[in-house]
CSV table of C-alpha atoms in Angstrom, one decimal:
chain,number,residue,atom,x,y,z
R,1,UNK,CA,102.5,111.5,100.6
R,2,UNK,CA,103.3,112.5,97.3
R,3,UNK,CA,106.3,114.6,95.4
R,4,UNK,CA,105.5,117.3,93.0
R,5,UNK,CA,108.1,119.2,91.3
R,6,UNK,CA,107.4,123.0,90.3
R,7,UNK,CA,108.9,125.8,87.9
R,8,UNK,CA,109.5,128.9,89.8
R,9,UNK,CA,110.2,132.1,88.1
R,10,UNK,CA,111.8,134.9,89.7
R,11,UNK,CA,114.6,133.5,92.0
R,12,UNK,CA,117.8,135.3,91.7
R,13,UNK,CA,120.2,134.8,94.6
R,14,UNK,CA,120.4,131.9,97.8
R,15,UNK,CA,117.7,134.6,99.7
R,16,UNK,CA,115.0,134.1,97.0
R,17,UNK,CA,115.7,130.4,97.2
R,18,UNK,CA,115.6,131.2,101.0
R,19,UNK,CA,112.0,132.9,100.9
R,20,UNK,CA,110.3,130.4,98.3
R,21,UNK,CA,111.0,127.7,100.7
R,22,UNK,CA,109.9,129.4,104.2
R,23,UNK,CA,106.7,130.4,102.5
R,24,UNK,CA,105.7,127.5,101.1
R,25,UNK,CA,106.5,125.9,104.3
R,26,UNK,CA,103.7,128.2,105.8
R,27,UNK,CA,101.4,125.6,104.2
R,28,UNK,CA,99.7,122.8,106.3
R,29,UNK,CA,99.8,120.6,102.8
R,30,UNK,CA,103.4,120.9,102.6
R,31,UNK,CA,106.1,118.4,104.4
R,32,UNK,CA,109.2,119.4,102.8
R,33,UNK,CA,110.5,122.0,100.0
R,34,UNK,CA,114.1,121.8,98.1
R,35,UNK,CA,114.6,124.4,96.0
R,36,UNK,CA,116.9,124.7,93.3
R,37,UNK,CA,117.4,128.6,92.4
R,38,UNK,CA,120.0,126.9,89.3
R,39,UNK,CA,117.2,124.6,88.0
R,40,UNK,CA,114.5,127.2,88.4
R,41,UNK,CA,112.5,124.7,90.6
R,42,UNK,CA,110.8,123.3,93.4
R,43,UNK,CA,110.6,120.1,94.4
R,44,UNK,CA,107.5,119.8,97.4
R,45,UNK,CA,106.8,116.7,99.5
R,46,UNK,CA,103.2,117.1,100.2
R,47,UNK,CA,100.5,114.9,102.4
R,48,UNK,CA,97.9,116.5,101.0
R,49,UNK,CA,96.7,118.1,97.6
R,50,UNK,CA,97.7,121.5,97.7
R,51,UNK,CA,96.1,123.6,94.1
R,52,UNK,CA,98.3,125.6,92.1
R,53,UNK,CA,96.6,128.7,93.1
R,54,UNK,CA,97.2,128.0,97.0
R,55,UNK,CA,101.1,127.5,96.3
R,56,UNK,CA,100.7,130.8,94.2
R,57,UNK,CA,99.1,132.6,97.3
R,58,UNK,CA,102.1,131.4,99.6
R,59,UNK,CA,104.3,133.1,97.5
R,60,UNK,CA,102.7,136.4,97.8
R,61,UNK,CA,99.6,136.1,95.0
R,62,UNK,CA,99.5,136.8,91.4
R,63,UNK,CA,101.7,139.9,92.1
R,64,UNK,CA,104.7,138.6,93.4
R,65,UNK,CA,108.3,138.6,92.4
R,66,UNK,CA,108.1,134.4,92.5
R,67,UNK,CA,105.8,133.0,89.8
R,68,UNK,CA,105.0,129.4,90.1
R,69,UNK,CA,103.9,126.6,87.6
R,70,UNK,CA,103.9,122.7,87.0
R,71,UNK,CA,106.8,121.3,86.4
């Protein structure tokens, strides 16, 4: 298991924090999500190594509202 902590752009209200989280609990990689729409961030607990790119897909691709990055 490991924690990795994320910048998300593009959260506004609780019901972007609310989407971020069920998507990128769609993931098979991903154990837990707390996001924090105040901090701009997400903090996954992860049992497997899970790419940038994947995380990005989750959240809708290259083209959604929710951008993510390292944090």
């Amino acid at each position: 298991m490991m924690k990795n902590t994320y910048i998300v752009n593009g959260m506004t209200c609780a019901g972007c924090e609310r989407a971020v989280k069920n998507k990128l609990m769609t993931l098979k990689a991903v154990d837990s999500v707390e996001i924090s729409l105040e901090e701009k961030k997400a903090d996954l607990v992860l049992n497997e190594a899970v790419s940038l790119a994947e995380l990005q897909e989750a959240l809708g691709g290259a083209s959604s509202a929710y951008q993510i990055k390292e944090g």
